[in-house]
GROMACS .gro file of C-alpha atoms in nm:
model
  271
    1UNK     CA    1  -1.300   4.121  -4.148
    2UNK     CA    2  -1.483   4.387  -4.390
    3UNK     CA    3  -1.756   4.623  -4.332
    4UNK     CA    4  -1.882   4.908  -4.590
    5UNK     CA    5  -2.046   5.241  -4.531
    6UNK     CA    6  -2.364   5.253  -4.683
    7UNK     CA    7  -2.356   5.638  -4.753
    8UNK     CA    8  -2.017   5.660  -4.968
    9UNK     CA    9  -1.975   5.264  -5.004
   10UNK     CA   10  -1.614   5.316  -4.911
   11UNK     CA   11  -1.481   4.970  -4.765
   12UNK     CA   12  -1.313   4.909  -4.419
   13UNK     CA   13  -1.087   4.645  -4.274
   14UNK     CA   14  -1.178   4.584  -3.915
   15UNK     CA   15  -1.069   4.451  -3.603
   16UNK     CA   16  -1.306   4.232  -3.403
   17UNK     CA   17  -1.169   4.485  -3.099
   18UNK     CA   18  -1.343   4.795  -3.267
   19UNK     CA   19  -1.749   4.658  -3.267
   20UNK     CA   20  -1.720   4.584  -2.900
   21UNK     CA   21  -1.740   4.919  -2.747
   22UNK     CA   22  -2.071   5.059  -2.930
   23UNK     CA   23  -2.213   4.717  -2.996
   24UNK     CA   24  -2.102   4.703  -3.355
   25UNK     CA   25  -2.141   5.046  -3.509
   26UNK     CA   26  -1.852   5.258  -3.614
   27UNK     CA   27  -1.828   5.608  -3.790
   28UNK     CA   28  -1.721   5.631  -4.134
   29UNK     CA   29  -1.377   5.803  -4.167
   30UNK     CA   30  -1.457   5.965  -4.513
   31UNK     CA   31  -1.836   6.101  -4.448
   32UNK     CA   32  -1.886   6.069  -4.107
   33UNK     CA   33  -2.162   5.873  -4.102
   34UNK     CA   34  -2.229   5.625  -3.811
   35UNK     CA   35  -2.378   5.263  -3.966
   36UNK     CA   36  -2.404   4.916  -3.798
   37UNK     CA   37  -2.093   4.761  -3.930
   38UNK     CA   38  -2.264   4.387  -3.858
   39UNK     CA   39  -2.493   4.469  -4.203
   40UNK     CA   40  -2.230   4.432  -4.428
   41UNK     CA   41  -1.946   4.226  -4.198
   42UNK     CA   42  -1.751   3.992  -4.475
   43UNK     CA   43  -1.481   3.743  -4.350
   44UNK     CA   44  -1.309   3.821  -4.722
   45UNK     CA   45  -1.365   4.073  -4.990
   46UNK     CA   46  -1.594   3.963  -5.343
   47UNK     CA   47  -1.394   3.913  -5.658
   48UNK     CA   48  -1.355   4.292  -5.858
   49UNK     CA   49  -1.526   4.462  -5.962
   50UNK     CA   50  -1.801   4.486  -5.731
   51UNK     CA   51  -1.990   4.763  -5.556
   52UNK     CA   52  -2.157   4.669  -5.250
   53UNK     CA   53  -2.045   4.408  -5.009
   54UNK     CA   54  -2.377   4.151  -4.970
   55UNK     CA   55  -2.610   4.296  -4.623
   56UNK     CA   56  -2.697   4.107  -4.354
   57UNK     CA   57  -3.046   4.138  -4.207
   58UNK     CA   58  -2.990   4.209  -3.852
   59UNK     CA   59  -3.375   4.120  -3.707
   60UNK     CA   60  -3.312   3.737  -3.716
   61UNK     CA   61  -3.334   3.547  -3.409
   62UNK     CA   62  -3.009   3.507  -3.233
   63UNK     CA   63  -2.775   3.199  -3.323
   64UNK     CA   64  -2.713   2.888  -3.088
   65UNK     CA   65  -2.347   2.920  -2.967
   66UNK     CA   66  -2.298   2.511  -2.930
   67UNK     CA   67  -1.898   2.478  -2.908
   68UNK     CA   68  -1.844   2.550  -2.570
   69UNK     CA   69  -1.455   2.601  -2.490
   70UNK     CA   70  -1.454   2.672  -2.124
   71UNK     CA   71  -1.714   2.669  -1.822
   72UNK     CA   72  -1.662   2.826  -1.515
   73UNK     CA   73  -1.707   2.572  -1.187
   74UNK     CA   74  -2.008   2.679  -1.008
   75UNK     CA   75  -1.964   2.797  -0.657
   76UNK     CA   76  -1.995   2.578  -0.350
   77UNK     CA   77  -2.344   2.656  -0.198
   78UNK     CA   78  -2.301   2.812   0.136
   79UNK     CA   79  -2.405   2.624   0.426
   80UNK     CA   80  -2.765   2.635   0.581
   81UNK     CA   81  -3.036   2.427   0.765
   82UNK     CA   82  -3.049   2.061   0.648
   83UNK     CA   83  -3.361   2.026   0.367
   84UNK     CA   84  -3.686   1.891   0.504
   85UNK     CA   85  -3.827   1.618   0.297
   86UNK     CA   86  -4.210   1.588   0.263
   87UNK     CA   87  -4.348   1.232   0.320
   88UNK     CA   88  -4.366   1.095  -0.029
   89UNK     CA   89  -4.720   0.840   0.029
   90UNK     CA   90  -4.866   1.192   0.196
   91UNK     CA   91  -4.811   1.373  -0.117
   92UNK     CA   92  -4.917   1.102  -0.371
   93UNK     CA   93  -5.254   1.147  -0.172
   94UNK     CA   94  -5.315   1.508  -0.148
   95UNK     CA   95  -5.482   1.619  -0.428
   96UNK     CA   96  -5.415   1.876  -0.677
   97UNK     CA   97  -5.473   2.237  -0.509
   98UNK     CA   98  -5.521   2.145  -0.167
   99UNK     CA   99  -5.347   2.290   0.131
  100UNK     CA  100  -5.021   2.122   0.224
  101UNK     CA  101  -4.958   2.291   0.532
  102UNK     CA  102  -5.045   1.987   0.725
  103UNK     CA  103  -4.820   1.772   0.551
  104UNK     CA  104  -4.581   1.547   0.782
  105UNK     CA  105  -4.189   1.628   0.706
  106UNK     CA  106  -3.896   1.401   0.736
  107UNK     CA  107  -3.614   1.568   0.894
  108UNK     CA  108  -3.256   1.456   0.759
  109UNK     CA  109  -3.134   1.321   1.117
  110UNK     CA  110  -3.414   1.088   1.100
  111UNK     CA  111  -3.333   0.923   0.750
  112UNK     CA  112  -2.991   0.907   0.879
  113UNK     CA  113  -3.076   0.741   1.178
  114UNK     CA  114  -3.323   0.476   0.947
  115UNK     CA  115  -2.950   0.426   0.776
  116UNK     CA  116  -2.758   0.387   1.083
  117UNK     CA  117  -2.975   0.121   1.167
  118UNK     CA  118  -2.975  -0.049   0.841
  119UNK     CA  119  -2.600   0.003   0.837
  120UNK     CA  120  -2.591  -0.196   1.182
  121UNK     CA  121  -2.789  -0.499   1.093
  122UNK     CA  122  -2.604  -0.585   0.804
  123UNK     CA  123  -2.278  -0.561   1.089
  124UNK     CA  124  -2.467  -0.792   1.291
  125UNK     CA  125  -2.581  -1.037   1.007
  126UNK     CA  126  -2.154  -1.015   0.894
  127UNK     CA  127  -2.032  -1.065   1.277
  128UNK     CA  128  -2.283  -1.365   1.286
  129UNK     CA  129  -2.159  -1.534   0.971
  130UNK     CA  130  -1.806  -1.471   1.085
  131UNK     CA  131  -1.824  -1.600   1.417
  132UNK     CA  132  -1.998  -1.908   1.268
  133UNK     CA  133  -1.753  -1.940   1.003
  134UNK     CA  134  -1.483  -1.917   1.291
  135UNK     CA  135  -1.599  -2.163   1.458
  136UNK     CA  136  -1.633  -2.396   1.157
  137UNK     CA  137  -1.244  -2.341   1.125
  138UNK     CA  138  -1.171  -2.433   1.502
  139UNK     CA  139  -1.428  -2.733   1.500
  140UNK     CA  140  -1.192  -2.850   1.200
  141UNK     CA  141  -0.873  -2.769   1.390
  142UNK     CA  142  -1.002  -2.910   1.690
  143UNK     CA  143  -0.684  -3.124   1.786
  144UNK     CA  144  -0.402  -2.859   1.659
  145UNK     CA  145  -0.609  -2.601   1.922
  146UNK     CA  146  -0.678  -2.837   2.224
  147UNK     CA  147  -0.298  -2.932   2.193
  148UNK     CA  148  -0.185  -2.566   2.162
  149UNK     CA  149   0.013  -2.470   2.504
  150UNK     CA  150  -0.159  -2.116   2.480
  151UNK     CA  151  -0.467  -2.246   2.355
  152UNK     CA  152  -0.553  -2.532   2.521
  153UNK     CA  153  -0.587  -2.442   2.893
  154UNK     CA  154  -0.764  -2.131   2.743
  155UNK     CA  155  -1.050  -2.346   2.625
  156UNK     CA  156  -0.987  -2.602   2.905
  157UNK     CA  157  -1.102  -2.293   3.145
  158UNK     CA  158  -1.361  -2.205   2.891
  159UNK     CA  159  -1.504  -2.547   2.883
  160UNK     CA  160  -1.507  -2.538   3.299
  161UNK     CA  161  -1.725  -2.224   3.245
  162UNK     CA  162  -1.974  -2.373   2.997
  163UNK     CA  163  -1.983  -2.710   3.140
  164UNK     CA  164  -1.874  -2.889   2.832
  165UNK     CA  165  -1.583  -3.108   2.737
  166UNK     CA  166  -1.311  -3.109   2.523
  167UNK     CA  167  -1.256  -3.351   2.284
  168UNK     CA  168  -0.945  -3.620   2.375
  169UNK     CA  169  -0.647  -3.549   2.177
  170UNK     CA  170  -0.409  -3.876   2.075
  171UNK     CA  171  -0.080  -3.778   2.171
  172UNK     CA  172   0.112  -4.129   2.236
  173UNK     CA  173   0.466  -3.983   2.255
  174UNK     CA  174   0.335  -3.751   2.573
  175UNK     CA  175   0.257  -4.107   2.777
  176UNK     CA  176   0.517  -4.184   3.028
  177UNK     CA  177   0.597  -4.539   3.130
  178UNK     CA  178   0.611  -4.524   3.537
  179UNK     CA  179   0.683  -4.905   3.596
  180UNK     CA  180   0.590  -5.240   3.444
  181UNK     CA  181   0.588  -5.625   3.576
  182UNK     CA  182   0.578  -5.971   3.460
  183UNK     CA  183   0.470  -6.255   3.630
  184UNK     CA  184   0.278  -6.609   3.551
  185UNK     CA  185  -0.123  -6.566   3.595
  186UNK     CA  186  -0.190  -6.658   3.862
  187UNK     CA  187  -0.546  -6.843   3.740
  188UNK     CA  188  -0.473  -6.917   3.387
  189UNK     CA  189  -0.188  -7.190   3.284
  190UNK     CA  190   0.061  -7.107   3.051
  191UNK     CA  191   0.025  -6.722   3.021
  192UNK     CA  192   0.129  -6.393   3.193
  193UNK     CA  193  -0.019  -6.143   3.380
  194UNK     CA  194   0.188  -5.791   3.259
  195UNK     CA  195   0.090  -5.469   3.455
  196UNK     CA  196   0.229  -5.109   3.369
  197UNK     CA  197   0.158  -4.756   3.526
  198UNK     CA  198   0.124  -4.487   3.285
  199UNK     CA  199   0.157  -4.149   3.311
  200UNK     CA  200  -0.050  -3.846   3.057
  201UNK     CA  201   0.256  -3.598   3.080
  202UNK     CA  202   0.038  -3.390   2.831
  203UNK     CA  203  -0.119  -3.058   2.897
  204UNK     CA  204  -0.452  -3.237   2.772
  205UNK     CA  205  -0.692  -3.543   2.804
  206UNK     CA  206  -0.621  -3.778   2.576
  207UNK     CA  207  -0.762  -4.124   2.459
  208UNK     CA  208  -0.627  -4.450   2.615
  209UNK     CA  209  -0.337  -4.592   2.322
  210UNK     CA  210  -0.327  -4.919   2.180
  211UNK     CA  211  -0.033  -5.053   2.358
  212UNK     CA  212   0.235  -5.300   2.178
  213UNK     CA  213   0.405  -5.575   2.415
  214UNK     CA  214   0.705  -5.729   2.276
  215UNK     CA  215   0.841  -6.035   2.439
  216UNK     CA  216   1.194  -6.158   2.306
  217UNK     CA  217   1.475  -6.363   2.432
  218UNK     CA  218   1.814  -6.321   2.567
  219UNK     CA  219   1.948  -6.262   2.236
  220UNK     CA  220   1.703  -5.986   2.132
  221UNK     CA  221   1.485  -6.198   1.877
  222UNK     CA  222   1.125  -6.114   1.909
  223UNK     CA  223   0.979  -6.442   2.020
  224UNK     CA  224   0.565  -6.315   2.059
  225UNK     CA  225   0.379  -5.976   2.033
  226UNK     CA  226   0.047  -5.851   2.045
  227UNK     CA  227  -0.152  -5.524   2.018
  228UNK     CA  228  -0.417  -5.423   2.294
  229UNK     CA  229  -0.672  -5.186   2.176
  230UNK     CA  230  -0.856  -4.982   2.475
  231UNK     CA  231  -1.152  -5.168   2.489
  232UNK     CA  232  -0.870  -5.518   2.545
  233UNK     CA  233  -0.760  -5.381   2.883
  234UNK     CA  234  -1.048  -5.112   3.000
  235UNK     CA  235  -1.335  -5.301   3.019
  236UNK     CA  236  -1.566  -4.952   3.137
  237UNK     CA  237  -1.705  -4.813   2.872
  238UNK     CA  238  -1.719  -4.431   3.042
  239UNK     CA  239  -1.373  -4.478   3.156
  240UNK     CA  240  -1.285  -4.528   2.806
  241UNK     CA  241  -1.499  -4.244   2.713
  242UNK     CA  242  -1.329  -3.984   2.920
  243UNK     CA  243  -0.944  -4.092   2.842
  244UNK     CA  244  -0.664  -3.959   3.034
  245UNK     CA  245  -0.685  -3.638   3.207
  246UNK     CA  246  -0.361  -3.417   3.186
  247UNK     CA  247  -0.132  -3.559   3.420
  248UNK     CA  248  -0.328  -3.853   3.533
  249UNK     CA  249  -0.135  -4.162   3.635
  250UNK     CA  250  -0.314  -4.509   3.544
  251UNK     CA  251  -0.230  -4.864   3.623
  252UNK     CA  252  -0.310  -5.122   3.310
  253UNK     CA  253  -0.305  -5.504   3.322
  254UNK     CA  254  -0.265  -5.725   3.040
  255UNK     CA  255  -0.291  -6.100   3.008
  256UNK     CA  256  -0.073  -6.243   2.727
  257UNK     CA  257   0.020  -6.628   2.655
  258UNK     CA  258   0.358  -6.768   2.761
  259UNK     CA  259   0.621  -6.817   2.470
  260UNK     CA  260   0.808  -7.064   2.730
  261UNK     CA  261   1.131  -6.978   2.918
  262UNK     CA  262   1.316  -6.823   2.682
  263UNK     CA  263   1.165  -6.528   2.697
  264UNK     CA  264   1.314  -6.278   2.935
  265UNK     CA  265   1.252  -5.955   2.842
  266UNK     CA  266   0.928  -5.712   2.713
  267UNK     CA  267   0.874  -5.395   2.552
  268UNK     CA  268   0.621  -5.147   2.584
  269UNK     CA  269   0.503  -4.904   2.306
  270UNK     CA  270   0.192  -4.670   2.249
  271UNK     CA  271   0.020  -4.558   1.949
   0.00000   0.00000   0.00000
């Protein structure tokens, strides 16, 4: 940069370094005259010939520094006494000018306690749906959990609690045949009177099977067969509501019509 005393109009090159200290005046090596250097401050010198370098008029307002480079982070406030918060509906009614030194405050810990409690409804409203949405998922999973070995007798002594019931839970391959018998009926010609004990080796109640009997001959061949439903052989209806208890032994009697004398042998089955 350039800068020219005014007295002898001899020109300087500067350093940005030497306005600093006496806020930009200098004194003139040659005549010793001290002159604001910012008058006549040039970033380049005018084409020769030329006598004075153009002035500056140093009364103007200031200039808007807008490219910002750096900014310092502001310091963390230090610590103090929580704000107070004046009621807003109390000061939307004061008017203008009058005294406020009556006006209720909010302290912080109460806001924060209207949060907490907000904060623990909508916990409560979750916990609610979840439990419900639980429950939807065990109601569909009903006979996986009642058949569950950890499960079961969990809601089995949950149930004794409550006074409710578990629902019955087909499990045909847990039904043990304890003993079985053929012999003619003994009111009704030309048929059989077949009576089995049966056995719920399952952890669980379950619903009374349909039972296959299979008569066949000496050779194996199937000669009849039939299918009894539940309501065929237990004529209660709240028997057959309540099914087998776990580990309940029950005796069931079937009347089936004689295939003649060569049959000699039956089969049981359960589904």
């Amino acid at each position: 940069m350039y800068t020219q005393c005014p007295e002898c109009l001899t020109v300087y090159k500067l350093d940005a370094r030497l306005l600093v200290p006496a806020c930009g005046c200098v004194r003139c090596h040659r005549c010793d005259t001290v002159f604001n250097a910012l008058g006549t401050l040039a970033e380049q010198l005018p084409p020769e010939p030329f006598t004075r370098l153009p002035e500056h008029a140093l009364d103007q307002d200031p200039p808007l520094a807008d490219v910002a480079v750096f900014r310092p982070r502001p310091p963390a406030p230090e610590p103090g006494p929580p704000p107070l918060v004046v009621d807003e509906a109390v000061a939307a009614e004061a008017p203008a000018g009058e005294d406020f030194s009556q006006l209720t405050f909010t302290p912080a810990f109460a806001r924060r306690r209207r949060r907490s409690w907000r904060t623990f409804a909508w916990v409560s409203v979750c916990s609610v749906l979840l439990l419900g949405l639980l429950a939807q998922l065990a109601w569909a999973e009903r006979d996986v959990l009642v058949a569950d070995a950890t499960a079961g007798p969990m809601l089995a002594r949950a149930c004794d609690l409550l006074g409710c019931r578990l629902p019955l839970v087909a499990a045909p391959d847990r039904l043990r045949l304890l003993a079985r018998d053929v012999e003619q009926h003994p009111t009704v010609r030309d048929a059989l009177l077949i009576t089995a004990s049966v056995r719920n080796d399952a952890a669980f109640g379950q619903p009374y099977p349909v039972v296959t009997i299979v008569l066949s001959d000496a050779q194996g061949q199937k000669l009849a067969m039939r299918r009894f439903r539940p309501e065929d052989y237990v004529g209660d209806t709240a028997i057959r509501t309540r099914g087998l208890a776990a580990g309940a032994t029950t005796a069931m009697v079937f009347e089936v019509q004689d295939p003649g004398q060569r049959a000699v042998a039956f089969a049981f089955s359960f589904d």
